[in-house]
């Protein structure tokens, strides 16, 4: 099918990034959030991020103006019903995702494809509670969306080939690269990445190294652009913990047991950059390790 109109649910970090790249690629985007202020902040962020691309010569002034004009917003979820493709990018809680799709279902066009940007939750399970499991799949962007090249496309057990092909065509139009993943807990990237981050937290928990020495070791010893604890703060410690719990519950293997220290940080509300404290304290001019 020819996808022209895209609905995005959630105006947070992932949702505004998805709206950003879709608009630049020529799609009409309807961005939804329950919070009107969040929508205003998302538009301001998109404008700022595209302006950064303009300053680097990657996007022209005209292309920016055209992209911004393609984005509209709404606090009414059901307004997304007529869209050709809907990408749910709400918080990583399964019950909330089910509620979103249940609200949308009576208002969807016959041809609408439903997708989720979930980083770990079963696509088959999400799809099974809709009226179109064959037109449902995982559409997992990496963070930050405008900069990261990869998109994971995850088929549920019922996803049909035309749906996959339509989503693949969107990825290609974005000039990104698709990785096809099977519907198992955390898919490919987070199945590998999150246990590494969890092991880094265990290394800290057991006193093998400090926050600084662990991150420095991976950056200089394994050529990682960002240390695992710094990366965890960037992702959000609550998201890291949620994905580890999905892995632990879904695969029933003790190697995926979340580190108690990760749980403790989340209980304290120290979730990383978004709350100004995590494995680093971001309240000053320079991030300072908290352990």
Coordinates of N, CA, C and O in Angstrom, one line a residue, residues 44-230:
X44 N 8.7 22.3 19.5 CA 9.8 23.2 19.7 C 11.1 22.4 19.6 O 12.1 22.9 19.0
X45 N 11.1 21.2 20.1 CA 12.3 20.3 20.0 C 12.6 19.9 18.6 O 13.8 19.9 18.1
X46 N 11.6 19.5 17.8 CA 11.7 19.2 16.4 C 12.3 20.3 15.6 O 13.2 20.2 14.8
X47 N 11.7 21.5 15.9 CA 12.2 22.7 15.2 C 13.7 23.0 15.5 O 14.5 23.2 14.6
X48 N 14.0 22.8 16.7 CA 15.4 23.1 17.1 C 16.4 22.0 16.5 O 17.5 22.4 16.0
X49 N 15.9 20.8 16.5 CA 16.8 19.7 16.0 C 17.0 19.8 14.5 O 18.0 19.5 13.9
X50 N 15.9 20.2 13.8 CA 16.0 20.3 12.3 C 16.9 21.6 12.0 O 17.7 21.6 11.1
X51 N 16.7 22.6 12.8 CA 17.6 23.8 12.6 C 19.0 23.4 12.8 O 19.9 24.0 12.1
X52 N 19.3 22.5 13.7 CA 20.7 22.1 13.8 C 21.2 21.4 12.5 O 22.4 21.6 12.1
X53 N 20.3 20.6 11.9 CA 20.6 20.0 10.6 C 20.8 21.1 9.5 O 21.7 20.9 8.7
X54 N 20.0 22.1 9.6 CA 20.2 23.2 8.6 C 21.6 23.9 8.8 O 22.3 24.1 7.8
X55 N 22.0 24.1 10.0 CA 23.3 24.7 10.3 C 24.4 23.9 9.8 O 25.5 24.5 9.5
X56 N 24.2 22.6 9.7 CA 25.3 21.7 9.3 C 25.2 21.4 7.8 O 26.1 20.7 7.2
X57 N 24.2 22.0 7.1 CA 24.1 21.8 5.7 C 23.4 20.6 5.2 O 23.4 20.2 4.1
X58 N 22.9 19.8 6.2 CA 22.3 18.5 5.9 C 20.8 18.7 5.4 O 20.3 17.9 4.7
X59 N 20.2 19.8 5.8 CA 18.8 20.1 5.4 C 18.8 21.6 5.0 O 19.4 22.4 5.6
X60 N 18.0 21.9 3.9 CA 17.9 23.3 3.5 C 16.8 24.0 4.3 O 16.0 23.4 4.9
X61 N 16.8 25.3 4.2 CA 15.8 26.1 4.9 C 14.4 25.8 4.4 O 13.5 25.7 5.2
X62 N 14.3 25.6 3.1 CA 13.0 25.3 2.5 C 12.6 23.9 3.0 O 11.4 23.7 3.3
X63 N 13.5 22.9 3.0 CA 13.1 21.6 3.5 C 12.7 21.6 4.9 O 11.7 20.9 5.3
X64 N 13.3 22.4 5.7 CA 12.8 22.5 7.1 C 11.4 23.1 7.2 O 10.6 22.5 7.9
X65 N 11.2 24.2 6.4 CA 9.8 24.8 6.5 C 8.8 23.8 6.0 O 7.7 23.7 6.6
X66 N 9.1 23.1 5.0 CA 8.1 22.1 4.4 C 7.9 21.0 5.4 O 6.7 20.5 5.6
X67 N 8.9 20.5 6.1 CA 8.8 19.4 7.1 C 7.9 19.9 8.3 O 7.0 19.2 8.7
X68 N 8.2 21.1 8.8 CA 7.5 21.6 9.9 C 6.0 21.7 9.6 O 5.1 21.5 10.4
X69 N 5.7 22.1 8.3 CA 4.3 22.3 7.9 C 3.6 21.0 7.8 O 2.3 21.0 7.8
X70 N 4.3 19.9 7.6 CA 3.7 18.6 7.5 C 3.3 18.0 8.9 O 2.6 17.0 8.9
X71 N 3.7 18.6 10.0 CA 3.4 18.0 11.3 C 2.3 18.8 11.9 O 2.3 20.0 12.0
X72 N 1.2 18.1 12.3 CA 0.1 18.7 13.1 C 0.0 17.9 14.4 O 0.5 16.8 14.5
X73 N -0.7 18.4 15.3 CA -0.8 17.8 16.7 C -2.2 17.7 17.1 O -3.1 18.4 16.6
X74 N -2.5 16.7 18.0 CA -3.8 16.6 18.6 C -3.7 15.9 20.0 O -2.8 15.0 20.2
X75 N -4.6 16.3 20.9 CA -4.7 15.6 22.2 C -5.7 14.5 22.1 O -5.9 13.8 23.1
X76 N -6.4 14.4 21.0 CA -7.5 13.4 20.8 C -7.0 12.2 20.1 O -6.7 12.3 18.9
X77 N -6.8 11.1 20.8 CA -6.1 9.9 20.2 C -6.9 9.4 18.9 O -6.3 9.0 17.9
X78 N -8.2 9.5 19.0 CA -9.0 8.9 17.9 C -8.9 9.7 16.6 O -9.3 9.2 15.5
X79 N -8.3 10.9 16.7 CA -8.1 11.7 15.4 C -7.1 10.9 14.5 O -7.1 11.2 13.3
X80 N -6.3 10.0 15.1 CA -5.4 9.3 14.3 C -6.0 8.2 13.4 O -5.3 7.6 12.6
X81 N -7.3 7.9 13.6 CA -7.9 6.7 13.0 C -7.8 6.6 11.5 O -7.5 5.6 11.0
X82 N -7.9 7.7 10.7 CA -7.8 7.6 9.3 C -6.4 7.5 8.7 O -6.2 7.3 7.5
X83 N -5.4 7.5 9.6 CA -4.0 7.5 9.1 C -3.7 6.1 8.4 O -4.3 5.1 8.8
X84 N -2.8 6.1 7.5 CA -2.4 4.9 6.8 C -1.5 4.0 7.7 O -1.6 2.7 7.7
X85 N -0.7 4.6 8.5 CA 0.2 3.9 9.4 C 0.2 4.6 10.8 O 0.3 5.8 10.8
X86 N 0.1 3.9 11.9 CA 0.1 4.5 13.2 C 1.3 3.8 13.9 O 1.4 2.6 14.0
X87 N 2.1 4.6 14.5 CA 3.3 4.1 15.3 C 3.1 4.5 16.7 O 3.1 5.7 17.1
X88 N 2.8 3.6 17.6 CA 2.7 3.8 19.0 C 4.0 4.0 19.7 O 4.9 3.0 19.6
X89 N 4.3 5.1 20.3 CA 5.6 5.3 21.0 C 5.4 5.9 22.4 O 6.0 6.8 22.8
X90 N 4.4 5.3 23.1 CA 4.1 5.6 24.5 C 5.1 4.9 25.4 O 6.0 4.2 25.0
X91 N 4.9 5.1 26.7 CA 5.7 4.5 27.7 C 5.8 3.0 27.6 O 4.8 2.4 27.1
X92 N 6.9 2.4 28.1 CA 7.1 0.9 27.9 C 6.4 0.2 29.0 O 6.9 -0.6 29.8
X93 N 5.0 0.3 29.0 CA 4.1 -0.4 29.9 C 3.1 -1.1 29.0 O 2.3 -0.4 28.4
X94 N 3.0 -2.4 29.1 CA 2.1 -3.1 28.2 C 0.6 -2.8 28.4 O -0.1 -2.6 27.4
X95 N 0.2 -2.5 29.6 CA -1.2 -2.2 29.8 C -1.6 -0.9 29.2 O -2.7 -0.8 28.6
X96 N -0.7 0.0 29.2 CA -1.0 1.3 28.5 C -1.0 1.2 27.0 O -1.9 1.7 26.3
X97 N -0.2 0.3 26.4 CA -0.2 0.1 25.0 C -1.5 -0.6 24.6 O -2.1 -0.2 23.6
X98 N -2.0 -1.6 25.4 CA -3.3 -2.2 25.1 C -4.4 -1.2 25.1 O -5.3 -1.2 24.3
X99 N -4.4 -0.3 26.1 CA -5.4 0.8 26.2 C -5.4 1.7 25.0 O -6.5 2.0 24.5
X100 N -4.2 2.0 24.5 CA -4.1 2.9 23.3 C -4.8 2.2 22.1 O -5.6 2.8 21.4
X101 N -4.4 1.0 21.9 CA -4.9 0.3 20.7 C -6.4 0.0 20.8 O -7.1 0.1 19.8
X102 N -6.9 -0.3 22.0 CA -8.3 -0.5 22.2 C -9.1 0.8 21.9 O -10.2 0.7 21.4
X103 N -8.6 1.9 22.3 CA -9.2 3.2 22.0 C -9.3 3.5 20.5 O -10.2 4.0 20.0
X104 N -8.2 3.1 19.9 CA -8.1 3.4 18.4 C -9.0 2.5 17.6 O -9.5 3.0 16.6
X105 N -9.1 1.3 18.0 CA -9.7 0.3 17.1 C -11.1 0.7 16.4 O -11.2 0.5 15.2
X106 N -12.0 1.2 17.2 CA -13.3 1.6 16.5 C -13.2 2.7 15.5 O -14.1 2.9 14.7
X107 N -12.1 3.4 15.5 CA -12.0 4.6 14.6 C -11.0 4.4 13.4 O -10.8 5.3 12.7
X108 N -10.4 3.2 13.3 CA -9.4 3.0 12.3 C -10.0 2.8 10.9 O -11.1 2.2 10.8
X109 N -9.3 3.2 9.9 CA -9.6 2.9 8.5 C -9.4 1.4 8.3 O -8.6 0.8 9.0
X110 N -10.0 0.9 7.3 CA -9.9 -0.6 7.0 C -8.4 -1.0 6.7 O -8.0 -2.0 7.1
X111 N -7.7 -0.1 6.0 CA -6.4 -0.4 5.6 C -5.3 0.0 6.6 O -4.1 -0.4 6.4
X112 N -5.6 0.6 7.7 CA -4.6 1.2 8.6 C -3.7 0.1 9.2 O -4.2 -1.0 9.7
X113 N -2.4 0.3 9.1 CA -1.4 -0.6 9.7 C -1.1 -0.1 11.1 O -0.8 1.1 11.3
X114 N -1.2 -0.9 12.1 CA -0.8 -0.6 13.5 C 0.6 -1.1 13.8 O 0.9 -2.2 13.5
X115 N 1.4 -0.3 14.4 CA 2.7 -0.7 14.8 C 3.1 -0.1 16.2 O 2.5 0.8 16.7
X116 N 4.0 -0.8 16.9 CA 4.5 -0.3 18.2 C 6.0 -0.1 18.1 O 6.7 -0.9 17.5
X117 N 6.5 0.9 18.7 CA 7.9 1.2 18.9 C 8.5 0.5 20.1 O 9.6 0.8 20.5
X118 N 7.7 -0.4 20.7 CA 8.2 -1.1 21.9 C 9.6 -1.7 21.7 O 10.0 -2.1 20.6
X119 N 10.4 -1.6 22.7 CA 11.8 -2.1 22.7 C 11.9 -3.5 23.2 O 13.0 -4.1 23.1
X120 N 10.8 -4.1 23.7 CA 10.9 -5.4 24.3 C 9.6 -6.3 24.3 O 9.7 -7.5 24.4
X121 N 8.5 -5.6 24.3 CA 7.2 -6.3 24.6 C 6.8 -7.1 23.4 O 6.9 -6.7 22.2
X122 N 6.1 -8.3 23.6 CA 5.7 -9.2 22.6 C 4.7 -8.5 21.6 O 3.7 -8.1 21.9
X123 N 5.2 -8.5 20.3 CA 4.3 -8.0 19.2 C 3.1 -8.9 19.0 O 2.0 -8.4 18.8
X124 N 3.3 -10.2 19.1 CA 2.2 -11.1 18.9 C 1.1 -10.9 20.0 O -0.1 -10.9 19.7
X125 N 1.5 -10.6 21.2 CA 0.6 -10.4 22.3 C -0.2 -9.1 22.1 O -1.4 -9.0 22.4
X126 N 0.5 -8.1 21.7 CA -0.1 -6.8 21.5 C -1.1 -6.9 20.3 O -2.2 -6.4 20.4
X127 N -0.7 -7.6 19.3 CA -1.5 -7.7 18.1 C -2.8 -8.5 18.3 O -3.8 -8.3 17.8
X128 N -2.7 -9.5 19.2 CA -3.8 -10.5 19.4 C -5.0 -9.8 20.0 O -6.1 -10.3 19.9
X129 N -4.8 -8.6 20.7 CA -6.0 -7.9 21.2 C -6.5 -6.9 20.3 O -7.3 -6.0 20.7
X130 N -6.1 -6.9 19.1 CA -6.6 -5.9 18.1 C -7.5 -6.7 17.1 O -7.5 -7.9 17.1
X131 N -8.1 -6.0 16.1 CA -8.9 -6.6 15.1 C -8.1 -6.9 13.8 O -8.7 -7.3 12.8
X132 N -6.8 -6.6 13.9 CA -6.0 -6.7 12.7 C -4.6 -7.2 13.0 O -3.6 -6.6 12.6
X133 N -4.5 -8.4 13.6 CA -3.1 -8.9 13.9 C -2.2 -9.1 12.6 O -1.0 -9.1 12.7
X134 N -2.9 -9.3 11.5 CA -2.1 -9.5 10.3 C -1.5 -8.1 9.8 O -0.5 -8.1 9.1
X135 N -2.1 -7.0 10.2 CA -1.6 -5.7 9.9 C -1.1 -5.0 11.1 O -1.3 -3.8 11.3
X136 N -0.3 -5.7 11.9 CA 0.3 -5.2 13.1 C 1.7 -5.7 13.2 O 2.0 -6.9 12.9
X137 N 2.7 -4.9 13.5 CA 4.0 -5.3 13.7 C 4.8 -4.3 14.6 O 4.4 -3.3 14.9
X138 N 6.0 -4.7 14.9 CA 6.9 -3.9 15.7 C 7.7 -3.0 14.7 O 8.3 -3.4 13.7
X139 N 7.8 -1.7 15.1 CA 8.5 -0.7 14.3 C 9.5 0.0 15.3 O 9.1 1.1 15.8
X140 N 10.6 -0.6 15.6 CA 11.4 -0.1 16.7 C 12.6 0.7 16.2 O 13.6 0.2 15.7
X141 N 12.5 2.0 16.5 CA 13.6 3.0 16.2 C 14.6 3.0 17.3 O 14.2 2.7 18.5
X142 N 15.8 3.4 17.0 CA 16.8 3.6 18.0 C 16.9 5.0 18.4 O 16.4 5.9 17.7
X143 N 17.4 5.3 19.6 CA 17.4 6.6 20.2 C 18.9 7.2 20.1 O 19.8 6.5 20.5
X144 N 19.1 8.4 19.6 CA 18.1 9.4 19.1 C 17.7 9.1 17.6 O 18.6 8.8 16.8
X145 N 16.4 9.1 17.4 CA 15.9 8.7 16.1 C 16.5 9.4 14.9 O 16.9 8.7 13.9
X146 N 16.7 10.7 14.9 CA 17.3 11.4 13.7 C 18.7 10.9 13.4 O 19.1 11.0 12.2
X147 N 19.4 10.5 14.4 CA 20.9 10.2 14.2 C 21.1 8.7 13.9 O 22.1 8.3 13.3
X148 N 20.3 7.8 14.5 CA 20.6 6.4 14.5 C 20.1 5.7 13.2 O 18.9 6.0 12.8
X149 N 20.9 4.9 12.6 CA 20.6 4.4 11.3 C 19.7 3.2 11.3 O 18.9 3.0 10.3
X150 N 19.6 2.4 12.4 CA 18.9 1.2 12.4 C 17.4 1.3 12.8 O 17.1 2.1 13.7
X151 N 16.6 0.5 12.2 CA 15.2 0.3 12.6 C 15.0 -1.2 12.6 O 15.2 -1.9 11.6
X152 N 14.5 -1.7 13.8 CA 14.1 -3.1 13.9 C 12.7 -3.3 13.4 O 11.8 -2.6 13.9
X153 N 12.5 -4.2 12.5 CA 11.1 -4.5 12.1 C 10.8 -5.9 12.6 O 11.5 -6.9 12.3
X154 N 9.8 -6.0 13.4 CA 9.5 -7.3 14.1 C 8.1 -7.8 13.7 O 7.1 -7.1 13.9
X155 N 8.0 -8.9 13.2 CA 6.8 -9.5 12.8 C 6.2 -10.3 14.0 O 6.9 -11.1 14.6
X156 N 4.9 -10.1 14.2 CA 4.2 -11.0 15.1 C 3.9 -12.3 14.4 O 4.1 -12.4 13.1
X157 N 3.4 -13.3 15.0 CA 3.1 -14.6 14.4 C 2.1 -14.5 13.3 O 2.1 -15.3 12.3
X158 N 1.2 -13.4 13.3 CA 0.2 -13.3 12.3 C 0.5 -12.2 11.2 O -0.2 -12.1 10.3
X159 N 1.6 -11.5 11.4 CA 1.9 -10.4 10.5 C 2.0 -10.9 9.0 O 2.7 -11.8 8.8
X160 N 1.3 -10.2 8.1 CA 1.4 -10.7 6.7 C 2.5 -10.0 5.9 O 3.0 -8.9 6.4
X161 N 2.8 -10.5 4.8 CA 3.9 -10.0 4.0 C 3.6 -8.5 3.5 O 4.5 -7.7 3.5
X162 N 2.4 -8.2 3.0 CA 2.2 -6.8 2.6 C 2.4 -5.8 3.7 O 2.9 -4.7 3.4
X163 N 2.1 -6.1 4.9 CA 2.3 -5.2 6.0 C 3.8 -5.0 6.2 O 4.3 -3.9 6.4
X164 N 4.6 -6.1 6.2 CA 6.0 -6.0 6.4 C 6.6 -5.2 5.2 O 7.5 -4.3 5.4
X165 N 6.2 -5.5 4.0 CA 6.7 -4.8 2.8 C 6.4 -3.3 2.9 O 7.3 -2.4 2.5
X166 N 5.2 -2.9 3.4 CA 4.9 -1.5 3.5 C 5.8 -0.8 4.5 O 6.2 0.4 4.3
X167 N 6.0 -1.4 5.6 CA 6.8 -0.8 6.7 C 8.3 -0.8 6.2 O 9.0 0.2 6.5
X168 N 8.8 -1.8 5.5 CA 10.1 -1.8 5.0 C 10.3 -0.6 4.0 O 11.3 0.1 4.0
X169 N 9.3 -0.3 3.2 CA 9.4 0.8 2.2 C 9.5 2.1 3.0 O 10.2 3.0 2.5
X170 N 8.8 2.2 4.1 CA 8.9 3.5 4.9 C 10.3 3.6 5.4 O 10.9 4.7 5.3
X171 N 10.9 2.6 5.9 CA 12.3 2.6 6.4 C 13.2 3.0 5.3 O 14.1 3.9 5.5
X172 N 13.1 2.5 4.2 CA 14.0 2.8 3.0 C 13.8 4.3 2.6 O 14.8 4.9 2.3
X173 N 12.6 4.8 2.7 CA 12.3 6.2 2.3 C 13.0 7.1 3.3 O 13.4 8.2 3.0
X174 N 13.1 6.6 4.6 CA 13.8 7.4 5.6 C 15.3 7.4 5.4 O 16.1 8.1 6.2
X175 N 15.8 6.6 4.5 CA 17.3 6.4 4.3 C 17.9 5.7 5.5 O 19.0 6.0 5.9
X176 N 17.1 4.9 6.2 CA 17.6 4.1 7.3 C 17.7 2.6 6.9 O 17.3 2.3 5.7
X177 N 18.3 1.8 7.7 CA 18.5 0.4 7.4 C 17.6 -0.4 8.3 O 17.6 -0.2 9.6
X178 N 16.9 -1.4 7.8 CA 16.0 -2.3 8.5 C 16.7 -3.6 8.9 O 17.4 -4.1 8.1
X179 N 16.5 -4.0 10.1 CA 16.9 -5.3 10.6 C 15.6 -6.1 10.9 O 14.8 -5.7 11.7
X180 N 15.5 -7.2 10.3 CA 14.3 -8.0 10.5 C 14.5 -8.9 11.7 O 15.5 -9.7 11.7
X181 N 13.6 -8.8 12.7 CA 13.8 -9.6 14.0 C 12.6 -10.4 14.2 O 11.5 -10.1 13.9
X182 N 12.8 -11.6 14.8 CA 11.7 -12.4 15.2 C 11.1 -11.9 16.5 O 11.8 -11.2 17.3
X183 N 9.9 -12.3 16.8 CA 9.2 -11.8 18.0 C 9.6 -12.6 19.3 O 8.8 -13.4 19.7
X184 N 10.8 -12.4 19.8 CA 11.2 -12.9 21.0 C 11.6 -11.8 22.0 O 11.9 -10.7 21.5
X185 N 11.6 -12.0 23.3 CA 11.8 -10.9 24.2 C 13.0 -10.0 23.9 O 14.1 -10.5 23.7
X186 N 12.7 -8.7 23.7 CA 13.7 -7.7 23.5 C 14.4 -7.7 22.1 O 15.2 -6.9 21.8
X187 N 13.9 -8.6 21.3 CA 14.3 -8.6 19.8 C 15.8 -8.8 19.7 O 16.4 -9.7 20.4
X188 N 16.5 -8.0 18.9 CA 17.9 -8.2 18.7 C 18.8 -7.2 19.5 O 19.6 -7.7 20.3
X189 N 18.6 -5.9 19.3 CA 19.5 -5.0 19.9 C 19.5 -5.0 21.4 O 20.5 -5.2 22.1
X190 N 18.3 -5.0 22.0 CA 18.2 -5.0 23.4 C 18.4 -6.3 24.1 O 18.8 -6.4 25.2
X191 N 18.2 -7.4 23.3 CA 18.6 -8.7 23.8 C 20.1 -8.8 24.1 O 20.5 -9.5 25.0
X192 N 20.9 -8.1 23.3 CA 22.3 -8.1 23.5 C 22.8 -6.9 24.4 O 23.6 -7.1 25.3
X193 N 22.2 -5.7 24.1 CA 22.7 -4.5 24.8 C 22.3 -4.5 26.3 O 23.2 -4.2 27.2
X194 N 21.1 -4.8 26.7 CA 20.6 -4.7 28.1 C 21.4 -5.6 29.0 O 21.7 -5.2 30.1
X195 N 21.6 -6.9 28.7 CA 22.4 -7.7 29.6 C 23.8 -7.1 29.8 O 24.4 -7.3 30.9
X196 N 24.4 -6.5 28.8 CA 25.7 -5.9 29.0 C 25.6 -4.7 30.0 O 26.5 -4.6 30.9
X197 N 24.6 -3.9 29.8 CA 24.4 -2.8 30.8 C 24.1 -3.3 32.2 O 24.7 -2.9 33.2
X198 N 23.3 -4.4 32.3 CA 23.0 -5.0 33.6 C 24.3 -5.6 34.2 O 24.5 -5.5 35.4
X199 N 25.1 -6.2 33.4 CA 26.4 -6.7 33.9 C 27.3 -5.6 34.4 O 28.0 -5.8 35.4
X200 N 27.3 -4.4 33.7 CA 28.1 -3.3 34.2 C 27.6 -2.8 35.5 O 28.4 -2.4 36.4
X201 N 26.2 -2.8 35.7 CA 25.7 -2.5 37.0 C 26.1 -3.5 38.1 O 26.4 -3.1 39.2
X202 N 26.1 -4.8 37.8 CA 26.6 -5.8 38.7 C 28.1 -5.5 39.1 O 28.5 -5.7 40.2
X203 N 28.8 -5.1 38.1 CA 30.3 -4.9 38.3 C 30.4 -3.7 39.3 O 31.3 -3.7 40.1
X204 N 29.6 -2.7 39.2 CA 29.6 -1.6 40.1 C 29.1 -2.1 41.5 O 29.6 -1.8 42.5
X205 N 28.0 -2.8 41.5 CA 27.3 -3.4 42.7 C 28.3 -4.2 43.5 O 28.3 -4.1 44.8
X206 N 29.1 -5.0 42.9 CA 30.1 -5.9 43.5 C 31.4 -5.2 43.9 O 32.3 -5.8 44.5
X207 N 31.5 -3.9 43.5 CA 32.7 -3.2 43.9 C 33.9 -3.5 43.0 O 35.1 -3.1 43.4
X208 N 33.7 -4.1 41.9 CA 34.8 -4.4 41.0 C 35.4 -3.1 40.4 O 36.6 -3.0 40.2
X209 N 34.6 -2.2 40.1 CA 35.0 -0.9 39.6 C 34.1 0.2 40.0 O 32.9 -0.1 40.4
X210 N 34.5 1.5 39.9 CA 33.7 2.6 40.1 C 32.9 2.9 38.8 O 33.2 2.4 37.7
X211 N 32.0 3.9 38.9 CA 31.2 4.3 37.7 C 32.2 4.8 36.7 O 32.2 4.4 35.5
X212 N 33.2 5.6 37.1 CA 34.2 6.2 36.2 C 35.0 5.1 35.5 O 35.2 5.1 34.3
X213 N 35.5 4.2 36.3 CA 36.5 3.2 35.8 C 35.7 2.2 34.9 O 36.3 1.7 33.9
X214 N 34.5 1.9 35.2 CA 33.7 0.9 34.3 C 33.5 1.6 33.0 O 33.7 1.0 31.9
X215 N 33.0 2.8 33.0 CA 32.7 3.5 31.7 C 34.0 3.8 30.9 O 34.1 3.6 29.7
X216 N 35.1 4.2 31.6 CA 36.3 4.4 30.9 C 36.9 3.1 30.3 O 37.4 3.1 29.2
X217 N 36.7 2.0 31.0 CA 37.3 0.8 30.5 C 36.6 0.3 29.2 O 37.2 -0.2 28.3
X218 N 35.3 0.5 29.1 CA 34.6 0.1 27.9 C 34.8 1.1 26.8 O 34.9 0.7 25.6
X219 N 35.0 2.3 27.1 CA 35.2 3.3 26.0 C 36.6 3.1 25.5 O 36.8 3.1 24.2
X220 N 37.6 3.0 26.3 CA 39.0 2.9 25.9 C 39.4 1.4 25.6 O 40.3 1.2 24.8
X221 N 38.8 0.5 26.2 CA 39.2 -0.9 26.1 C 38.4 -1.7 25.0 O 38.9 -2.7 24.5
X222 N 37.2 -1.2 24.8 CA 36.4 -1.9 23.8 C 35.9 -1.0 22.7 O 35.1 -1.3 21.8
X223 N 36.4 0.3 22.7 CA 36.1 1.3 21.7 C 34.7 1.6 21.6 O 34.2 1.9 20.5
X224 N 34.0 1.6 22.7 CA 32.6 2.0 22.8 C 32.5 3.5 22.8 O 33.2 4.1 23.5
X225 N 31.6 4.1 22.0 CA 31.5 5.6 22.1 C 31.0 6.2 23.4 O 31.3 7.3 23.7
X226 N 30.3 5.3 24.1 CA 29.7 5.7 25.4 C 29.8 4.6 26.4 O 29.6 3.4 26.0
X227 N 30.2 4.8 27.6 CA 30.3 3.8 28.6 C 28.9 3.2 28.9 O 27.9 3.9 28.7
X228 N 28.8 2.0 29.4 CA 27.5 1.3 29.6 C 26.7 2.0 30.7 O 25.4 2.0 30.6
X229 N 27.3 2.6 31.7 CA 26.5 3.3 32.7 C 26.0 4.6 32.3 O 24.9 5.1 32.5
X230 N 26.9 5.3 31.5 CA 26.5 6.6 30.9 C 25.3 6.3 29.9 O 24.4 7.1 29.8

